[in-house]
Amino acid sequence: MTVYGSFPAARPRRLRTSPAMRRMVAETRLHPADLILPAFVREGVREPLAISAMPGVVQHSLDTLRKAAVEAVGAGVSGIMLFGVPEDAKKDALGTAGTDPQGILQVAIRAVREEVGDDLVIMSDLCLDEYTDHGHCGVLDSEGRVDNDATLERYAEMAQVQADAGVHVVGTSGMMDGQVGVAREALDTIGKEDVAVLAYAVKYSSAFYGPFREAVGSSLTGDRKTYQQDPANSRESMRELALDLEEGADMVMVKPAGPYLDVLAKVAAEVSVPVAAYQISGEYSMIEAAAEKGWIDRDKAILESLTGIKRAGAQMILTYWATEVARAL
């Protein structure tokens, strides 16, 4: 790298002298269209229910979910990622509520599609953990281990019922080997070639998921370390990425975002498809909790965290602040 001049002739501070100057030379810019709103919808409720571990986030009723979708459109947000929370009595070992055309997620997809049409990219969680009584992301074998290939059969059914409900994008979040290819084939088989696949190509087994488990009413005991990635590894992420692209992923995602910016940057440098990152529940809750204590400036911390994610290479960011930040931008 050629260096032009040195101090005192070279003074980088010249380009930081005013808000207008800093804005003009900014290398990274957030835009409302970068943002995707994750939203939870709970079966059988008429009013939204607060999530204690995620201040400001709720389990929506169908009516308030419709309102949230309209508000997201008005703020310029690009997408909404839907997670269904079924009644506890409907959970079973196979997660059959996840493939029931009248299951809460499918009902929610239809409701949002009816409300906003194609003005918002409607995405859905293609995973069984919300619907199983054991809380794992797949079907268990006789020894209590997650059966990868039996789970893929369930994912194929899920992809089809979500597509029939009107979803634009399915998000393969379960971390089963082969899930992207199976979802793609299942969609194509029923003539849903236009439904895209967002591959959770890099999803780590993270401590930062804690608040999410309350948000979806998870029944999990134990952990998901046999199928989600080890936080110590990054080369493994690139292998997962390559496999998902080979299987036909239209977009890829890194989850969580903040603790894995190095991995996000590697993924973004490697691919030509759009790259997403999910600022997960624990990342959200830490900032909200610290701000509530008066330890940090909430609004500045939110923008700084999102800017860092975009600077690392994310073109799309899933964040619970999506609508709020889009309005501010």
Tab-separated table of C-alpha atoms in Angstrom:
chain	number	residue	atom	x	y	z
A	1	MET	CA	0.000	0.000	0.000
A	2	THR	CA	1.324	3.399	-0.981
A	3	VAL	CA	1.319	5.977	1.810
A	4	TYR	CA	0.855	9.567	0.681
A	5	GLY	CA	2.503	11.919	3.136
A	6	SER	CA	2.794	11.724	6.887
A	7	PHE	CA	2.098	13.921	9.892
A	8	PRO	CA	1.887	16.911	10.060
A	9	ALA	CA	0.793	17.095	6.382
A	10	ALA	CA	-1.434	14.016	6.747
A	11	ARG	CA	-4.227	14.608	9.231
A	12	PRO	CA	-7.068	12.061	8.982
A	13	ARG	CA	-9.013	14.103	11.527
A	14	ARG	CA	-9.799	16.598	8.767
A	15	LEU	CA	-12.444	14.158	7.554
A	16	ARG	CA	-14.105	13.987	10.984
A	17	THR	CA	-14.608	17.678	11.629
A	18	SER	CA	-18.424	17.847	11.422
A	19	PRO	CA	-21.484	15.608	11.171
A	20	ALA	CA	-21.865	16.600	7.516
A	21	MET	CA	-18.250	15.681	6.765
A	22	ARG	CA	-18.499	12.360	8.572
A	23	ARG	CA	-21.728	11.564	6.756
A	24	MET	CA	-20.194	12.407	3.381
A	25	VAL	CA	-17.189	10.097	3.804
A	26	ALA	CA	-18.983	7.253	5.585
A	27	GLU	CA	-18.009	3.881	4.112
A	28	THR	CA	-20.991	1.959	5.489
A	29	ARG	CA	-24.599	3.114	5.418
A	30	LEU	CA	-27.630	1.469	6.938
A	31	HIS	CA	-30.848	1.647	4.949
A	32	PRO	CA	-34.372	0.508	5.896
A	33	ALA	CA	-34.284	-1.956	2.998
A	34	ASP	CA	-31.391	-3.771	4.709
A	35	LEU	CA	-33.651	-4.807	7.583
A	36	ILE	CA	-35.855	-7.835	8.221
A	37	LEU	CA	-38.177	-8.064	11.228
A	38	PRO	CA	-38.387	-11.386	13.104
A	39	ALA	CA	-41.875	-11.802	14.595
A	40	PHE	CA	-43.501	-14.380	16.856
A	41	VAL	CA	-47.176	-15.287	16.584
A	42	ARG	CA	-48.882	-17.302	19.288
A	43	GLU	CA	-51.835	-19.574	18.747
A	44	GLY	CA	-55.038	-18.917	20.650
A	45	VAL	CA	-54.367	-15.410	21.983
A	46	ARG	CA	-56.335	-12.251	21.299
A	47	GLU	CA	-53.826	-9.837	22.790
A	48	PRO	CA	-50.036	-9.765	22.413
A	49	LEU	CA	-48.056	-11.312	25.255
A	50	ALA	CA	-44.874	-9.626	26.481
A	51	ILE	CA	-41.652	-11.645	26.408
A	52	SER	CA	-39.976	-10.921	29.731
A	53	ALA	CA	-36.458	-11.695	28.494
A	54	MET	CA	-36.864	-9.438	25.444
A	55	PRO	CA	-38.245	-6.068	26.603
A	56	GLY	CA	-40.358	-4.489	23.877
A	57	VAL	CA	-40.858	-7.748	21.921
A	58	VAL	CA	-44.115	-9.723	22.092
A	59	GLN	CA	-45.765	-12.914	21.012
A	60	HIS	CA	-48.309	-11.487	18.592
A	61	SER	CA	-51.915	-12.344	18.097
A	62	LEU	CA	-52.927	-12.651	14.461
A	63	ASP	CA	-54.417	-9.166	14.562
A	64	THR	CA	-51.327	-7.508	16.038
A	65	LEU	CA	-49.110	-9.453	13.636
A	66	ARG	CA	-51.046	-7.949	10.748
A	67	LYS	CA	-50.527	-4.498	12.265
A	68	ALA	CA	-46.792	-5.127	12.740
A	69	ALA	CA	-46.494	-6.164	9.087
A	70	VAL	CA	-48.239	-2.995	7.916
A	71	GLU	CA	-45.976	-0.871	10.128
A	72	ALA	CA	-42.897	-2.612	8.741
A	73	VAL	CA	-44.008	-1.841	5.198
A	74	GLY	CA	-44.615	1.779	6.119
A	75	ALA	CA	-41.129	2.087	7.613
A	76	GLY	CA	-39.464	0.658	4.512
A	77	VAL	CA	-38.427	-2.675	6.044
A	78	SER	CA	-37.854	-5.332	3.380
A	79	GLY	CA	-38.979	-8.522	5.070
A	80	ILE	CA	-40.579	-10.272	8.009
A	81	MET	CA	-39.440	-13.643	9.374
A	82	LEU	CA	-42.295	-15.504	11.048
A	83	PHE	CA	-42.043	-17.954	13.944
A	84	GLY	CA	-45.114	-19.860	15.098
A	85	VAL	CA	-45.832	-20.627	18.761
A	86	PRO	CA	-48.419	-23.421	18.962
A	87	GLU	CA	-50.553	-24.369	21.932
A	88	ASP	CA	-48.637	-26.728	24.224
A	89	ALA	CA	-51.269	-29.427	23.786
A	90	LYS	CA	-50.496	-29.560	20.062
A	91	LYS	CA	-46.811	-30.358	20.491
A	92	ASP	CA	-45.773	-33.939	19.840
A	93	ALA	CA	-42.700	-36.003	19.031
A	94	LEU	CA	-42.957	-35.366	15.290
A	95	GLY	CA	-43.898	-31.685	15.441
A	96	THR	CA	-47.033	-32.321	13.397
A	97	ALA	CA	-48.385	-28.815	14.048
A	98	GLY	CA	-45.534	-27.620	11.853
A	99	THR	CA	-46.929	-29.418	8.820
A	100	ASP	CA	-50.625	-28.910	9.525
A	101	PRO	CA	-52.051	-26.517	6.891
A	102	GLN	CA	-54.050	-25.008	9.768
A	103	GLY	CA	-51.031	-24.799	12.064
A	104	ILE	CA	-50.298	-21.390	13.531
A	105	LEU	CA	-47.368	-20.586	11.242
A	106	GLN	CA	-49.299	-21.386	8.084
A	107	VAL	CA	-52.285	-19.368	9.336
A	108	ALA	CA	-49.934	-16.462	10.097
A	109	ILE	CA	-48.336	-16.600	6.650
A	110	ARG	CA	-51.758	-16.404	5.021
A	111	ALA	CA	-52.790	-13.521	7.289
A	112	VAL	CA	-49.703	-11.452	6.526
A	113	ARG	CA	-49.881	-12.203	2.810
A	114	GLU	CA	-53.531	-11.129	2.805
A	115	GLU	CA	-52.626	-7.924	4.637
A	116	VAL	CA	-49.540	-6.747	2.728
A	117	GLY	CA	-49.336	-8.931	-0.379
A	118	ASP	CA	-45.962	-8.616	-2.047
A	119	ASP	CA	-45.087	-5.313	-0.355
A	120	LEU	CA	-43.126	-7.231	2.284
A	121	VAL	CA	-40.987	-10.323	1.713
A	122	ILE	CA	-42.661	-12.948	3.896
A	123	MET	CA	-40.195	-15.457	5.297
A	124	SER	CA	-40.909	-18.469	7.481
A	125	ASP	CA	-38.920	-20.611	9.871
A	126	LEU	CA	-38.494	-24.092	8.433
A	127	CYS	CA	-37.702	-25.956	11.647
A	128	LEU	CA	-39.487	-28.270	14.061
A	129	ASP	CA	-38.273	-27.029	17.447
A	130	GLU	CA	-41.335	-24.876	18.161
A	131	TYR	CA	-43.644	-27.841	17.516
A	132	THR	CA	-41.928	-30.815	19.184
A	133	ASP	CA	-42.611	-31.816	22.776
A	134	HIS	CA	-38.893	-32.504	23.233
A	135	GLY	CA	-37.857	-29.140	21.787
A	136	HIS	CA	-35.294	-30.431	19.323
A	137	CYS	CA	-35.176	-29.282	15.705
A	138	GLY	CA	-35.870	-32.734	14.341
A	139	VAL	CA	-37.256	-36.220	14.840
A	140	LEU	CA	-35.606	-38.369	17.519
A	141	ASP	CA	-34.503	-41.969	17.012
A	142	SER	CA	-34.974	-44.813	19.490
A	143	GLU	CA	-31.934	-43.666	21.467
A	144	GLY	CA	-33.079	-40.061	21.724
A	145	ARG	CA	-30.707	-38.680	19.099
A	146	VAL	CA	-31.850	-36.353	16.316
A	147	ASP	CA	-32.347	-38.471	13.196
A	148	ASN	CA	-31.031	-36.348	10.328
A	149	ASP	CA	-32.651	-38.135	7.399
A	150	ALA	CA	-36.032	-38.712	9.051
A	151	THR	CA	-36.053	-35.021	9.897
A	152	LEU	CA	-35.447	-34.093	6.260
A	153	GLU	CA	-38.710	-35.794	5.324
A	154	ARG	CA	-40.510	-33.555	7.809
A	155	TYR	CA	-38.731	-30.462	6.455
A	156	ALA	CA	-39.893	-31.312	2.936
A	157	GLU	CA	-43.499	-31.361	4.153
A	158	MET	CA	-42.994	-28.093	6.044
A	159	ALA	CA	-41.597	-26.353	2.985
A	160	GLN	CA	-44.598	-27.393	0.932
A	161	VAL	CA	-47.271	-26.294	3.417
A	162	GLN	CA	-45.498	-22.973	3.999
A	163	ALA	CA	-45.298	-22.403	0.244
A	164	ASP	CA	-48.947	-23.292	-0.178
A	165	ALA	CA	-49.761	-20.716	2.518
A	166	GLY	CA	-48.062	-18.017	0.445
A	167	VAL	CA	-44.582	-17.584	1.821
A	168	HIS	CA	-41.936	-15.940	-0.372
A	169	VAL	CA	-38.865	-17.418	1.355
A	170	VAL	CA	-38.293	-20.465	3.560
A	171	GLY	CA	-35.491	-20.242	6.101
A	172	THR	CA	-33.790	-23.591	6.671
A	173	SER	CA	-32.747	-23.104	10.280
A	174	GLY	CA	-32.610	-26.678	11.587
A	175	MET	CA	-28.980	-27.405	10.650
A	176	MET	CA	-29.648	-30.860	9.269
A	177	ASP	CA	-27.240	-32.079	6.604
A	178	GLY	CA	-28.920	-31.881	3.194
A	179	GLN	CA	-31.764	-29.600	4.286
A	180	VAL	CA	-31.361	-27.011	1.517
A	181	GLY	CA	-31.474	-29.535	-1.300
A	182	VAL	CA	-34.459	-31.326	0.208
A	183	ALA	CA	-36.376	-28.069	0.636
A	184	ARG	CA	-35.558	-27.000	-2.923
A	185	GLU	CA	-36.715	-30.308	-4.378
A	186	ALA	CA	-39.883	-30.301	-2.290
A	187	LEU	CA	-40.788	-26.808	-3.468
A	188	ASP	CA	-40.071	-27.552	-7.109
A	189	THR	CA	-42.117	-30.751	-6.963
A	190	ILE	CA	-45.293	-28.778	-6.215
A	191	GLY	CA	-44.601	-26.037	-8.732
A	192	LYS	CA	-43.257	-23.488	-6.237
A	193	GLU	CA	-40.056	-22.730	-8.114
A	194	ASP	CA	-40.367	-19.034	-7.251
A	195	VAL	CA	-40.184	-19.610	-3.493
A	196	ALA	CA	-36.611	-18.854	-2.436
A	197	VAL	CA	-34.466	-20.699	0.098
A	198	LEU	CA	-32.573	-18.723	2.729
A	199	ALA	CA	-29.984	-21.166	4.017
A	200	TYR	CA	-28.923	-20.847	7.623
A	201	ALA	CA	-25.552	-21.892	6.290
A	202	VAL	CA	-23.666	-20.893	9.431
A	203	LYS	CA	-25.617	-21.347	12.662
A	204	TYR	CA	-23.692	-21.730	15.866
A	205	SER	CA	-24.696	-23.451	19.093
A	206	SER	CA	-24.770	-20.218	21.052
A	207	ALA	CA	-25.476	-19.125	24.615
A	208	PHE	CA	-27.058	-16.004	23.148
A	209	TYR	CA	-30.223	-17.901	22.107
A	210	GLY	CA	-31.517	-17.929	25.688
A	211	PRO	CA	-34.280	-15.307	25.385
A	212	PHE	CA	-35.491	-16.822	22.098
A	213	ARG	CA	-36.457	-20.003	23.899
A	214	GLU	CA	-38.943	-18.058	25.984
A	215	ALA	CA	-40.166	-16.281	22.855
A	216	VAL	CA	-41.119	-19.549	21.129
A	217	GLY	CA	-42.142	-21.433	24.262
A	218	SER	CA	-39.394	-23.994	23.738
A	219	SER	CA	-39.700	-27.397	25.427
A	220	LEU	CA	-35.992	-28.138	25.009
A	221	THR	CA	-33.953	-29.881	27.663
A	222	GLY	CA	-30.271	-30.350	26.932
A	223	ASP	CA	-28.625	-28.655	23.966
A	224	ARG	CA	-28.267	-28.732	20.183
A	225	LYS	CA	-24.521	-29.220	19.959
A	226	THR	CA	-24.768	-32.318	17.750
A	227	TYR	CA	-26.258	-30.339	14.871
A	228	GLN	CA	-25.538	-26.646	15.406
A	229	GLN	CA	-21.920	-25.563	14.881
A	230	ASP	CA	-19.187	-25.365	17.465
A	231	PRO	CA	-18.362	-21.700	18.286
A	232	ALA	CA	-14.666	-22.597	18.154
A	233	ASN	CA	-14.765	-23.362	14.424
A	234	SER	CA	-14.706	-21.207	11.302
A	235	ARG	CA	-13.297	-23.490	8.567
A	236	GLU	CA	-16.286	-25.731	9.240
A	237	SER	CA	-18.514	-22.769	8.403
A	238	MET	CA	-17.014	-22.472	4.958
A	239	ARG	CA	-17.660	-26.159	4.322
A	240	GLU	CA	-21.291	-25.782	5.385
A	241	LEU	CA	-21.554	-22.732	3.143
A	242	ALA	CA	-20.189	-24.572	0.115
A	243	LEU	CA	-22.588	-27.465	0.614
A	244	ASP	CA	-25.622	-25.196	0.903
A	245	LEU	CA	-24.674	-23.315	-2.256
A	246	GLU	CA	-24.212	-26.585	-4.105
A	247	GLU	CA	-27.681	-27.657	-2.976
A	248	GLY	CA	-29.257	-24.510	-4.424
A	249	ALA	CA	-29.396	-21.881	-1.684
A	250	ASP	CA	-30.611	-18.533	-3.018
A	251	MET	CA	-29.344	-16.611	0.007
A	252	VAL	CA	-27.184	-17.547	2.972
A	253	MET	CA	-27.131	-16.468	6.593
A	254	VAL	CA	-24.782	-16.287	9.560
A	255	LYS	CA	-26.365	-16.638	13.007
A	256	PRO	CA	-25.665	-15.137	15.548
A	257	ALA	CA	-24.297	-11.933	14.048
A	258	GLY	CA	-22.337	-9.891	16.596
A	259	PRO	CA	-20.098	-12.589	18.105
A	260	TYR	CA	-19.276	-13.972	14.641
A	261	LEU	CA	-18.406	-10.903	12.562
A	262	ASP	CA	-15.166	-12.574	11.485
A	263	VAL	CA	-17.111	-15.505	10.046
A	264	LEU	CA	-19.626	-13.146	8.449
A	265	ALA	CA	-16.803	-11.283	6.715
A	266	LYS	CA	-15.343	-14.557	5.389
A	267	VAL	CA	-18.725	-15.673	4.069
A	268	ALA	CA	-19.399	-12.316	2.404
A	269	ALA	CA	-16.011	-12.404	0.688
A	270	GLU	CA	-16.632	-15.913	-0.611
A	271	VAL	CA	-20.081	-15.820	-2.214
A	272	SER	CA	-21.999	-14.052	-4.963
A	273	VAL	CA	-25.452	-14.644	-3.456
A	274	PRO	CA	-27.012	-12.232	-0.928
A	275	VAL	CA	-25.728	-12.596	2.630
A	276	ALA	CA	-27.876	-12.157	5.734
A	277	ALA	CA	-27.003	-12.035	9.413
A	278	TYR	CA	-29.337	-12.521	12.374
A	279	GLN	CA	-28.863	-10.230	15.365
A	280	ILE	CA	-30.346	-12.722	17.795
A	281	SER	CA	-32.320	-12.440	21.007
A	282	GLY	CA	-29.352	-12.376	23.370
A	283	GLU	CA	-27.685	-9.591	21.404
A	284	TYR	CA	-30.931	-7.623	21.571
A	285	SER	CA	-31.550	-8.268	25.252
A	286	MET	CA	-28.030	-7.328	26.360
A	287	ILE	CA	-28.324	-3.876	24.820
A	288	GLU	CA	-31.828	-3.356	26.184
A	289	ALA	CA	-30.776	-4.464	29.675
A	290	ALA	CA	-27.650	-2.305	29.745
A	291	ALA	CA	-29.626	0.672	28.479
A	292	GLU	CA	-32.310	0.140	31.111
A	293	LYS	CA	-29.561	0.286	33.742
A	294	GLY	CA	-28.330	3.547	32.253
A	295	TRP	CA	-24.960	2.023	31.389
A	296	ILE	CA	-25.080	2.743	27.641
A	297	ASP	CA	-26.891	5.039	25.236
A	298	ARG	CA	-29.554	2.705	23.836
A	299	ASP	CA	-30.141	4.317	20.438
A	300	LYS	CA	-26.459	4.825	19.677
A	301	ALA	CA	-25.621	1.267	20.738
A	302	ILE	CA	-28.335	-0.157	18.490
A	303	LEU	CA	-27.102	1.748	15.443
A	304	GLU	CA	-23.468	0.936	16.182
A	305	SER	CA	-24.206	-2.776	16.504
A	306	LEU	CA	-26.145	-2.839	13.228
A	307	THR	CA	-23.520	-0.785	11.409
A	308	GLY	CA	-20.863	-3.254	12.522
A	309	ILE	CA	-22.883	-6.140	11.125
A	310	LYS	CA	-23.340	-4.418	7.799
A	311	ARG	CA	-19.681	-3.347	7.683
A	312	ALA	CA	-18.690	-6.991	8.107
A	313	GLY	CA	-20.581	-7.841	4.911
A	314	ALA	CA	-24.262	-8.457	5.631
A	315	GLN	CA	-26.611	-7.159	2.955
A	316	MET	CA	-29.651	-8.090	5.044
A	317	ILE	CA	-29.940	-7.957	8.831
A	318	LEU	CA	-32.613	-9.686	10.863
A	319	THR	CA	-33.132	-7.564	13.961
A	320	TYR	CA	-35.939	-7.064	16.457
A	321	TRP	CA	-35.365	-3.324	16.094
A	322	ALA	CA	-36.042	-3.398	12.341
A	323	THR	CA	-39.131	-1.192	12.235
A	324	GLU	CA	-37.867	1.208	14.892
A	325	VAL	CA	-34.488	1.654	13.213
A	326	ALA	CA	-36.012	1.945	9.738
A	327	ARG	CA	-38.176	4.816	10.958
A	328	ALA	CA	-35.167	6.530	12.502
A	329	LEU	CA	-33.145	6.172	9.321
